[in-house]
Amino acid sequence: MAEPVLRVENVRRLFDVSKPWLERVISREKPQFLRAVDEVSFEIRPGETFALVGESGSGKSTVAKMVVGLLPPSAGAVHFSASMGGAKVRPGAIQMIFQDPYASLNPRWRIRDIIAEPMEALNHPADPAAREARVADLLTLVGLSPLDGEKYPHQFSGGQRQRVAIARALSSEPQFLVCDEPTSALDVSVQAQILNLMRDLQERLGLTYLFISHNLAVVRHMAHRIGVMYLGRLVEVQETEALFAAPRHPYTRLLIDAVPDLEQIGRDRVPVQGEVPSPINPPSGCTFHPRCPLAMEICRREVPAFDGSVACHAANDRAVSPSLA
Amino acid sequence: MATGDTGMEPVLSVRNLSLEFVTRRGVLRALNEISFDIARGEVLGVVGESGAGKSLTGTAIIGLIDKPGRLSGGEIWLKGQRIDNIGHDGLRKIRGRRIGMIFQDPLTSLNPLFRVGDQIAETILTHMPVSKAEARSRALALLTEVGIPAPESRIDAYPHEFSGGMRQRVVIALALAAEPDLIIADEPTTALDVSVQAQIITLLKRLCRTRGTSVMLITHDMGVIAETADRVAVMYAGRIVEIGPVADVIRHPRHPYATGLMGAIPALGAKVQRLTQISGAMPRLNAIPAGCAFRPRCTVAIGKCAEAIPPLVPVGATSARCWLHETPVEWSASHG
């Protein structure tokens, strides 16, 4: 097996959510920290799509920011393979696509300037004519016309803007793309266009994706492997088909059951109660235990260890039985 | 009338509703000849992409269209009473009392400065002849019914003290407070996480079933419609392009747009290699193509599509607005 493009090792990220210093001293309170991400480890192989899925507050976007270097981890490390430049990653080898194409494109810039900006910043290619030709190629690649380069972002629809954002991300010839909810702001028919485009580009250019989404159906369509996050921890990592066929963590089961599906017309169900607790003051032990149907005594006391595929006391017990082994 | 096997009068009947915005650059038609009925206890899903006019249809029914928008034609009937021409004061008696409303963002539909119990009691006092103490006990009963834990203490809490899902439960209690005939729910679960969304859908379904309340459920999420609605109307560029029982529209959509929409949705059940793709995007209101508005994106368009707007004709169990399904039956005749 090829060397993984990205190895994330036990990263943790704390945010200081304390009251202002003076107020804290007067009321004699300790500083307070929010654990947005805790002990998260995973690997991404070249050419694969690894998805992180979870509800709001699960820490998936914080992981994305640490991977691209927008946030330093409080502990742990993010390693890239030698092909990406190892410890000193080749500039432009990692790019990001954001959720809202209405906010991620500068409204005062022409499309061609937006797409050329990474090339200008890296001075590669150095020749302006070559840059111009590459902008035209990129626009064609993402399904727009080279003539669109003259226009401004407001002249495009949401889906077209997301194509521009993808063209900009590709302009520095990246190997690795971090896509943070790239289609959540789009309508379904347009979402299908963008998802298909991203898969085509992956095949043609051999890209590796870290794909962040809250939508399980989209993740199932896009990802080769999926990591499920809950309150800052990775609770399960599996190949996509295995995850949907036999989820091992009760939270994964809950998420899959909760998604309304076209196949289930008029279904009545008993949804799991409760909501995601506050990450400032998370429950003891396994943070999922207050909502978990399988919770045992040990779940309240001890944080389950992540064994490479699942972090759950109950799943480890069941794994002993031959039916689930 | 088209709906109701029992021959009962529909709770809501919308007939040829049209709505336009008068702007400096001309008149924009946002809704065109919208017609549908909702029977007692029925959930009608209204689905479509941004700009299709689904929220506007809901807003028009409760008479909350602001200038420069105006109804330019059609009728709205609520249990046999025409409500599109009764004026501001007439509508005030209907909103909240006979039609309840649930909006997308529960934080903005509650007043942050008032205790939730007082907000519910206020609605009850406005519309029903009860004492203050009676209103409060009804508010408490409602909070219990929508599943707020420890309602006796939560009744005096402020909206910011609730989580998103709990807030939406309070909004549902508020919509049900005056025991309306119809609830218009505009994207009630879009701002919520999936696990909470499932709770809210289940709650809404249960309450409307036990009380016999009709629901107009507006959403862009076809999955929510599949689980909740009895019938569904698919909207595109200000028109209903297909309407029928939810199972038929999802499994055998007749309009090319509805077909494309179903194929474009990634499913949890089976993995497909490629999603169906509808090229292009919904036209803007000032640039709606002549003839069928979907023609430029349609893969099966014929010459006639550019010339005239197709009528909504019955096809099997559903009705679709497409020239491919043109039948000799005159729509206006069956329509009354």
Short mmCIF file of N, CA and C in Angstrom, two decimals, chain A residues 54-57 154-157 161 163 186-197 199-200 203 214-224 240-241 244 251 254-276 291, chain B residues 48-51 54 163-166 169 192-202 205 209 220-229 246-248 250-251 257 260-282 284 297:
data_model
loop_
_atom_site.label_atom_id
_atom_site.label_comp_id
_atom_site.label_asym_id
_atom_site.label_seq_id
_atom_site.Cartn_x
_atom_site.Cartn_y
_atom_site.Cartn_z
N GLY A 54 -20.39 14.64 10.89
CA GLY A 54 -20.81 14.86 12.28
C GLY A 54 -21.78 16.02 12.34
N GLU A 55 -22.42 16.20 13.50
CA GLU A 55 -23.38 17.28 13.65
C GLU A 55 -22.64 18.57 14.03
N SER A 56 -23.38 19.67 14.17
CA SER A 56 -22.72 20.93 14.50
C SER A 56 -22.01 20.80 15.84
N GLY A 57 -20.82 21.37 15.92
CA GLY A 57 -20.07 21.30 17.16
C GLY A 57 -19.26 20.05 17.34
N HIS A 154 -20.91 38.41 -9.04
CA HIS A 154 -22.36 38.57 -8.92
C HIS A 154 -23.11 38.16 -10.18
N GLN A 155 -22.37 37.99 -11.29
CA GLN A 155 -23.03 37.59 -12.53
C GLN A 155 -23.25 36.09 -12.62
N PHE A 156 -22.85 35.37 -11.57
CA PHE A 156 -22.97 33.91 -11.61
C PHE A 156 -23.94 33.41 -10.55
N SER A 157 -24.50 32.22 -10.81
CA SER A 157 -25.35 31.57 -9.81
C SER A 157 -24.47 30.86 -8.78
N ARG A 161 -20.53 29.80 -9.13
CA ARG A 161 -19.51 30.37 -8.23
C ARG A 161 -18.69 29.27 -7.60
N ARG A 163 -18.01 26.48 -8.93
CA ARG A 163 -17.08 26.02 -9.97
C ARG A 163 -15.86 26.96 -10.03
N LEU A 186 -25.92 24.87 -1.64
CA LEU A 186 -26.45 24.76 -3.01
C LEU A 186 -27.75 23.95 -3.05
N ASP A 187 -28.56 24.20 -4.08
CA ASP A 187 -29.76 23.41 -4.30
C ASP A 187 -29.38 22.02 -4.81
N VAL A 188 -30.30 21.04 -4.63
CA VAL A 188 -29.93 19.66 -4.94
C VAL A 188 -29.52 19.43 -6.39
N SER A 189 -30.20 20.05 -7.35
CA SER A 189 -29.83 19.77 -8.74
C SER A 189 -28.44 20.34 -9.03
N VAL A 190 -28.11 21.45 -8.39
CA VAL A 190 -26.79 22.05 -8.55
C VAL A 190 -25.76 21.28 -7.74
N GLN A 191 -26.16 20.79 -6.57
CA GLN A 191 -25.28 19.97 -5.75
C GLN A 191 -24.81 18.76 -6.55
N ALA A 192 -25.73 18.13 -7.29
CA ALA A 192 -25.36 16.96 -8.10
C ALA A 192 -24.30 17.34 -9.14
N GLN A 193 -24.45 18.52 -9.75
CA GLN A 193 -23.44 18.97 -10.73
C GLN A 193 -22.07 19.07 -10.09
N ILE A 194 -22.02 19.70 -8.91
CA ILE A 194 -20.72 19.94 -8.26
C ILE A 194 -20.10 18.62 -7.78
N LEU A 195 -20.93 17.73 -7.22
CA LEU A 195 -20.40 16.45 -6.75
C LEU A 195 -19.85 15.64 -7.92
N ASN A 196 -20.60 15.62 -9.04
CA ASN A 196 -20.10 14.90 -10.22
C ASN A 196 -18.79 15.51 -10.72
N LEU A 197 -18.74 16.85 -10.74
CA LEU A 197 -17.51 17.52 -11.19
C LEU A 197 -16.33 17.15 -10.30
N ARG A 199 -15.85 14.48 -8.57
CA ARG A 199 -15.42 13.11 -8.83
C ARG A 199 -14.66 12.99 -10.14
N ASP A 200 -15.14 13.69 -11.17
CA ASP A 200 -14.42 13.69 -12.46
C ASP A 200 -13.00 14.23 -12.28
N GLU A 203 -10.63 11.80 -10.65
CA GLU A 203 -10.15 10.78 -11.56
C GLU A 203 -9.12 11.32 -12.53
N HIS A 214 -22.06 17.41 6.81
CA HIS A 214 -22.99 16.90 7.81
C HIS A 214 -24.00 15.98 7.14
N ASN A 215 -23.97 15.92 5.81
CA ASN A 215 -24.98 15.18 5.06
C ASN A 215 -24.48 13.77 4.74
N LEU A 216 -25.05 12.77 5.43
CA LEU A 216 -24.57 11.40 5.27
C LEU A 216 -24.77 10.86 3.86
N ALA A 217 -25.86 11.28 3.20
CA ALA A 217 -26.11 10.76 1.86
C ALA A 217 -25.04 11.27 0.89
N VAL A 218 -24.67 12.55 1.03
CA VAL A 218 -23.63 13.11 0.19
C VAL A 218 -22.29 12.42 0.46
N VAL A 219 -22.00 12.18 1.73
CA VAL A 219 -20.76 11.53 2.11
C VAL A 219 -20.71 10.11 1.56
N ARG A 220 -21.82 9.41 1.63
CA ARG A 220 -21.86 8.05 1.11
C ARG A 220 -21.57 8.05 -0.39
N HIS A 221 -22.08 9.07 -1.08
CA HIS A 221 -21.86 9.13 -2.53
C HIS A 221 -20.41 9.45 -2.87
N MET A 222 -19.75 10.26 -2.04
CA MET A 222 -18.43 10.77 -2.40
C MET A 222 -17.25 9.98 -1.83
N ALA A 223 -17.41 9.45 -0.61
CA ALA A 223 -16.21 9.03 0.13
C ALA A 223 -15.85 7.57 -0.08
N HIS A 224 -14.54 7.29 0.01
CA HIS A 224 -14.08 5.90 0.07
C HIS A 224 -14.07 5.41 1.51
N THR A 240 -16.55 3.08 3.40
CA THR A 240 -17.92 3.58 3.28
C THR A 240 -18.97 2.46 3.30
N GLU A 241 -18.77 1.45 2.46
CA GLU A 241 -19.79 0.41 2.37
C GLU A 241 -19.95 -0.32 3.70
N PHE A 244 -21.94 1.75 6.30
CA PHE A 244 -23.40 1.79 6.13
C PHE A 244 -24.02 0.42 6.33
N TYR A 251 -23.61 5.76 17.89
CA TYR A 251 -23.89 7.09 17.33
C TYR A 251 -23.98 7.05 15.81
N LEU A 254 -27.32 5.79 14.99
CA LEU A 254 -28.31 6.85 15.20
C LEU A 254 -28.33 7.82 14.01
N LEU A 255 -27.14 8.23 13.57
CA LEU A 255 -27.06 9.19 12.47
C LEU A 255 -27.68 8.61 11.21
N ILE A 256 -27.34 7.36 10.90
CA ILE A 256 -27.85 6.73 9.67
C ILE A 256 -29.37 6.61 9.75
N ASP A 257 -29.88 6.23 10.92
CA ASP A 257 -31.32 6.10 11.07
C ASP A 257 -32.04 7.43 10.99
N ALA A 258 -31.36 8.50 11.38
CA ALA A 258 -32.03 9.80 11.48
C ALA A 258 -32.22 10.47 10.13
N VAL A 259 -31.44 10.07 9.13
CA VAL A 259 -31.52 10.77 7.85
C VAL A 259 -32.82 10.41 7.15
N PRO A 260 -33.64 11.41 6.81
CA PRO A 260 -34.86 11.11 6.07
C PRO A 260 -34.47 10.62 4.68
N ASP A 261 -35.08 9.55 4.22
CA ASP A 261 -34.65 8.95 2.98
C ASP A 261 -35.83 8.80 2.03
N LEU A 262 -35.54 8.96 0.75
CA LEU A 262 -36.58 8.84 -0.28
C LEU A 262 -37.20 7.45 -0.29
N GLU A 263 -36.41 6.45 0.12
CA GLU A 263 -36.90 5.07 0.05
C GLU A 263 -37.96 4.79 1.12
N GLN A 264 -37.94 5.62 2.18
CA GLN A 264 -38.77 5.29 3.34
C GLN A 264 -40.00 6.18 3.37
N ILE A 265 -40.90 5.96 2.41
CA ILE A 265 -42.06 6.83 2.32
C ILE A 265 -43.01 6.55 3.48
N GLY A 266 -43.34 7.64 4.19
CA GLY A 266 -44.31 7.55 5.28
C GLY A 266 -43.85 6.75 6.49
N ARG A 267 -42.53 6.62 6.68
CA ARG A 267 -42.06 5.79 7.80
C ARG A 267 -42.33 6.47 9.13
N ASP A 268 -42.75 5.66 10.10
CA ASP A 268 -42.90 6.14 11.47
C ASP A 268 -41.73 5.58 12.25
N ARG A 269 -41.18 6.38 13.13
CA ARG A 269 -40.04 5.86 13.86
C ARG A 269 -39.96 6.47 15.25
N VAL A 270 -39.09 5.89 16.03
CA VAL A 270 -38.87 6.40 17.38
C VAL A 270 -37.48 7.02 17.38
N PRO A 271 -37.38 8.33 17.25
CA PRO A 271 -36.04 8.93 17.18
C PRO A 271 -35.35 8.90 18.54
N VAL A 272 -34.03 8.88 18.49
CA VAL A 272 -33.25 8.94 19.73
C VAL A 272 -33.45 10.32 20.35
N GLN A 273 -33.64 10.36 21.64
CA GLN A 273 -33.91 11.63 22.31
C GLN A 273 -32.61 12.37 22.60
N GLY A 274 -32.76 13.62 23.02
CA GLY A 274 -31.60 14.40 23.45
C GLY A 274 -30.90 15.08 22.30
N GLU A 275 -30.02 16.03 22.66
CA GLU A 275 -29.27 16.77 21.67
C GLU A 275 -27.80 16.71 22.01
N VAL A 276 -26.96 17.21 21.09
CA VAL A 276 -25.53 17.20 21.34
C VAL A 276 -25.25 18.11 22.54
N ARG A 291 -27.03 9.66 25.71
CA ARG A 291 -28.01 9.41 24.64
C ARG A 291 -27.93 7.97 24.15
N GLY B 48 -39.16 22.39 -3.77
CA GLY B 48 -38.62 23.12 -4.91
C GLY B 48 -37.29 23.72 -4.50
N GLU B 49 -36.54 24.21 -5.47
CA GLU B 49 -35.25 24.81 -5.16
C GLU B 49 -35.43 26.29 -4.82
N SER B 50 -34.35 26.93 -4.38
CA SER B 50 -34.46 28.34 -4.02
C SER B 50 -35.02 29.13 -5.20
N GLY B 51 -35.97 30.00 -4.91
CA GLY B 51 -36.52 30.84 -5.95
C GLY B 51 -37.68 30.22 -6.69
N LYS B 54 -41.93 28.60 -3.30
CA LYS B 54 -42.64 27.78 -2.31
C LYS B 54 -42.94 28.57 -1.04
N SER B 163 -32.22 24.95 23.85
CA SER B 163 -31.40 24.56 22.70
C SER B 163 -32.25 24.71 21.43
N GLY B 164 -31.60 24.57 20.26
CA GLY B 164 -32.30 24.76 18.98
C GLY B 164 -33.52 23.87 18.84
N GLY B 165 -33.36 22.59 19.16
CA GLY B 165 -34.48 21.66 19.02
C GLY B 165 -35.61 21.98 19.97
N MET B 166 -35.25 22.36 21.21
CA MET B 166 -36.27 22.69 22.21
C MET B 166 -37.01 23.97 21.81
N ARG B 169 -39.56 23.19 19.35
CA ARG B 169 -40.72 22.60 20.01
C ARG B 169 -41.63 23.69 20.58
N LEU B 192 -31.77 22.64 11.90
CA LEU B 192 -31.47 21.69 12.98
C LEU B 192 -30.57 20.56 12.49
N ASP B 193 -29.86 19.95 13.44
CA ASP B 193 -29.06 18.77 13.13
C ASP B 193 -29.95 17.57 12.84
N VAL B 194 -29.41 16.58 12.11
CA VAL B 194 -30.27 15.47 11.68
C VAL B 194 -30.94 14.73 12.81
N SER B 195 -30.23 14.49 13.91
CA SER B 195 -30.86 13.70 14.98
C SER B 195 -32.02 14.48 15.60
N VAL B 196 -31.88 15.80 15.68
CA VAL B 196 -32.95 16.64 16.22
C VAL B 196 -34.06 16.79 15.19
N GLN B 197 -33.67 16.88 13.92
CA GLN B 197 -34.65 16.97 12.84
C GLN B 197 -35.62 15.79 12.90
N ALA B 198 -35.07 14.59 13.13
CA ALA B 198 -35.92 13.40 13.21
C ALA B 198 -36.93 13.53 14.35
N GLN B 199 -36.49 14.09 15.48
CA GLN B 199 -37.41 14.27 16.61
C GLN B 199 -38.54 15.23 16.25
N ILE B 200 -38.18 16.34 15.60
CA ILE B 200 -39.18 17.37 15.29
C ILE B 200 -40.19 16.85 14.25
N ILE B 201 -39.71 16.13 13.22
CA ILE B 201 -40.61 15.57 12.21
C ILE B 201 -41.61 14.62 12.88
N THR B 202 -41.09 13.75 13.75
CA THR B 202 -41.94 12.77 14.42
C THR B 202 -43.00 13.49 15.26
N LYS B 205 -45.69 15.17 13.01
CA LYS B 205 -46.59 14.17 12.45
C LYS B 205 -47.59 13.68 13.49
N ARG B 209 -51.67 14.35 13.50
CA ARG B 209 -52.53 13.18 13.36
C ARG B 209 -53.55 13.15 14.48
N HIS B 220 -37.01 22.15 1.13
CA HIS B 220 -36.25 21.78 -0.06
C HIS B 220 -35.77 20.34 0.06
N ASP B 221 -36.05 19.69 1.20
CA ASP B 221 -35.51 18.37 1.48
C ASP B 221 -36.54 17.30 1.13
N MET B 222 -36.30 16.63 0.01
CA MET B 222 -37.24 15.62 -0.47
C MET B 222 -37.36 14.46 0.52
N GLY B 223 -36.29 14.19 1.28
CA GLY B 223 -36.34 13.11 2.26
C GLY B 223 -37.36 13.40 3.35
N VAL B 224 -37.40 14.64 3.82
CA VAL B 224 -38.37 15.04 4.84
C VAL B 224 -39.79 14.88 4.30
N ILE B 225 -39.99 15.30 3.05
CA ILE B 225 -41.31 15.17 2.41
C ILE B 225 -41.71 13.69 2.34
N ALA B 226 -40.76 12.83 1.92
CA ALA B 226 -41.07 11.41 1.75
C ALA B 226 -41.59 10.82 3.05
N GLU B 227 -41.00 11.21 4.17
CA GLU B 227 -41.40 10.62 5.44
C GLU B 227 -42.65 11.23 6.03
N THR B 228 -42.95 12.48 5.65
CA THR B 228 -43.97 13.22 6.36
C THR B 228 -45.26 13.42 5.58
N ALA B 229 -45.13 13.72 4.27
CA ALA B 229 -46.28 14.21 3.52
C ALA B 229 -47.16 13.10 2.97
N VAL B 246 -47.47 11.23 -2.56
CA VAL B 246 -46.02 11.31 -2.39
C VAL B 246 -45.30 10.10 -2.97
N ALA B 247 -45.87 8.89 -2.80
CA ALA B 247 -45.20 7.69 -3.30
C ALA B 247 -45.11 7.73 -4.83
N ASP B 248 -46.16 8.20 -5.49
CA ASP B 248 -46.15 8.23 -6.96
C ASP B 248 -45.17 9.26 -7.49
N ILE B 250 -42.48 10.38 -6.05
CA ILE B 250 -41.09 9.98 -5.81
C ILE B 250 -40.69 8.79 -6.68
N ARG B 251 -41.57 7.80 -6.79
CA ARG B 251 -41.18 6.60 -7.54
C ARG B 251 -41.40 6.74 -9.03
N TYR B 257 -38.53 17.71 -14.81
CA TYR B 257 -37.82 18.36 -13.70
C TYR B 257 -37.90 17.50 -12.45
N GLY B 260 -35.58 14.60 -12.82
CA GLY B 260 -34.20 15.00 -12.60
C GLY B 260 -33.90 15.24 -11.13
N LEU B 261 -34.86 15.86 -10.45
CA LEU B 261 -34.69 16.19 -9.03
C LEU B 261 -34.53 14.91 -8.19
N MET B 262 -35.33 13.91 -8.47
CA MET B 262 -35.24 12.66 -7.71
C MET B 262 -33.88 11.98 -7.96
N GLY B 263 -33.41 12.04 -9.22
CA GLY B 263 -32.14 11.41 -9.55
C GLY B 263 -30.94 12.17 -9.01
N ALA B 264 -31.14 13.47 -8.73
CA ALA B 264 -30.02 14.30 -8.29
C ALA B 264 -29.75 14.13 -6.80
N ILE B 265 -30.70 13.54 -6.07
CA ILE B 265 -30.56 13.43 -4.62
C ILE B 265 -29.75 12.18 -4.29
N PRO B 266 -28.61 12.33 -3.62
CA PRO B 266 -27.85 11.15 -3.23
C PRO B 266 -28.67 10.35 -2.22
N ALA B 267 -28.78 9.04 -2.43
CA ALA B 267 -29.61 8.22 -1.55
C ALA B 267 -28.73 7.45 -0.57
N LEU B 268 -29.32 7.14 0.58
CA LEU B 268 -28.59 6.33 1.56
C LEU B 268 -28.64 4.86 1.18
N GLY B 269 -29.71 4.47 0.49
CA GLY B 269 -29.93 3.05 0.22
C GLY B 269 -28.87 2.44 -0.67
N ALA B 270 -28.80 2.88 -1.89
CA ALA B 270 -27.87 2.26 -2.82
C ALA B 270 -26.94 3.31 -3.40
N LYS B 271 -25.70 2.90 -3.64
CA LYS B 271 -24.73 3.84 -4.17
C LYS B 271 -24.81 3.83 -5.69
N VAL B 272 -25.00 5.00 -6.27
CA VAL B 272 -25.00 5.08 -7.74
C VAL B 272 -23.66 5.66 -8.16
N GLN B 273 -23.22 5.31 -9.36
CA GLN B 273 -21.94 5.81 -9.82
C GLN B 273 -21.99 7.31 -10.05
N ARG B 274 -23.08 7.77 -10.62
CA ARG B 274 -23.18 9.17 -10.98
C ARG B 274 -24.57 9.67 -10.68
N LEU B 275 -24.65 10.86 -10.12
CA LEU B 275 -25.95 11.45 -9.87
C LEU B 275 -26.49 12.02 -11.16
N THR B 276 -27.82 11.98 -11.32
CA THR B 276 -28.43 12.65 -12.46
C THR B 276 -28.16 14.14 -12.32
N GLN B 277 -27.84 14.75 -13.42
CA GLN B 277 -27.43 16.13 -13.34
C GLN B 277 -28.39 16.93 -14.19
N ILE B 278 -28.96 18.00 -13.63
CA ILE B 278 -29.76 18.90 -14.45
C ILE B 278 -28.84 20.07 -14.76
N SER B 279 -28.52 20.29 -16.02
CA SER B 279 -27.58 21.36 -16.33
C SER B 279 -28.24 22.71 -16.09
N GLY B 280 -27.41 23.73 -15.87
CA GLY B 280 -27.93 25.07 -15.68
C GLY B 280 -28.53 25.28 -14.31
N ALA B 281 -29.24 26.39 -14.14
CA ALA B 281 -29.86 26.71 -12.86
C ALA B 281 -31.23 27.29 -13.13
N MET B 282 -32.03 27.40 -12.06
CA MET B 282 -33.37 27.97 -12.19
C MET B 282 -33.28 29.40 -12.72
N ARG B 284 -33.89 33.38 -13.36
CA ARG B 284 -34.33 34.48 -12.49
C ARG B 284 -35.70 34.96 -12.96
N ARG B 297 -33.38 23.65 -19.73
CA ARG B 297 -32.64 22.64 -18.98
C ARG B 297 -33.15 21.24 -19.28
#
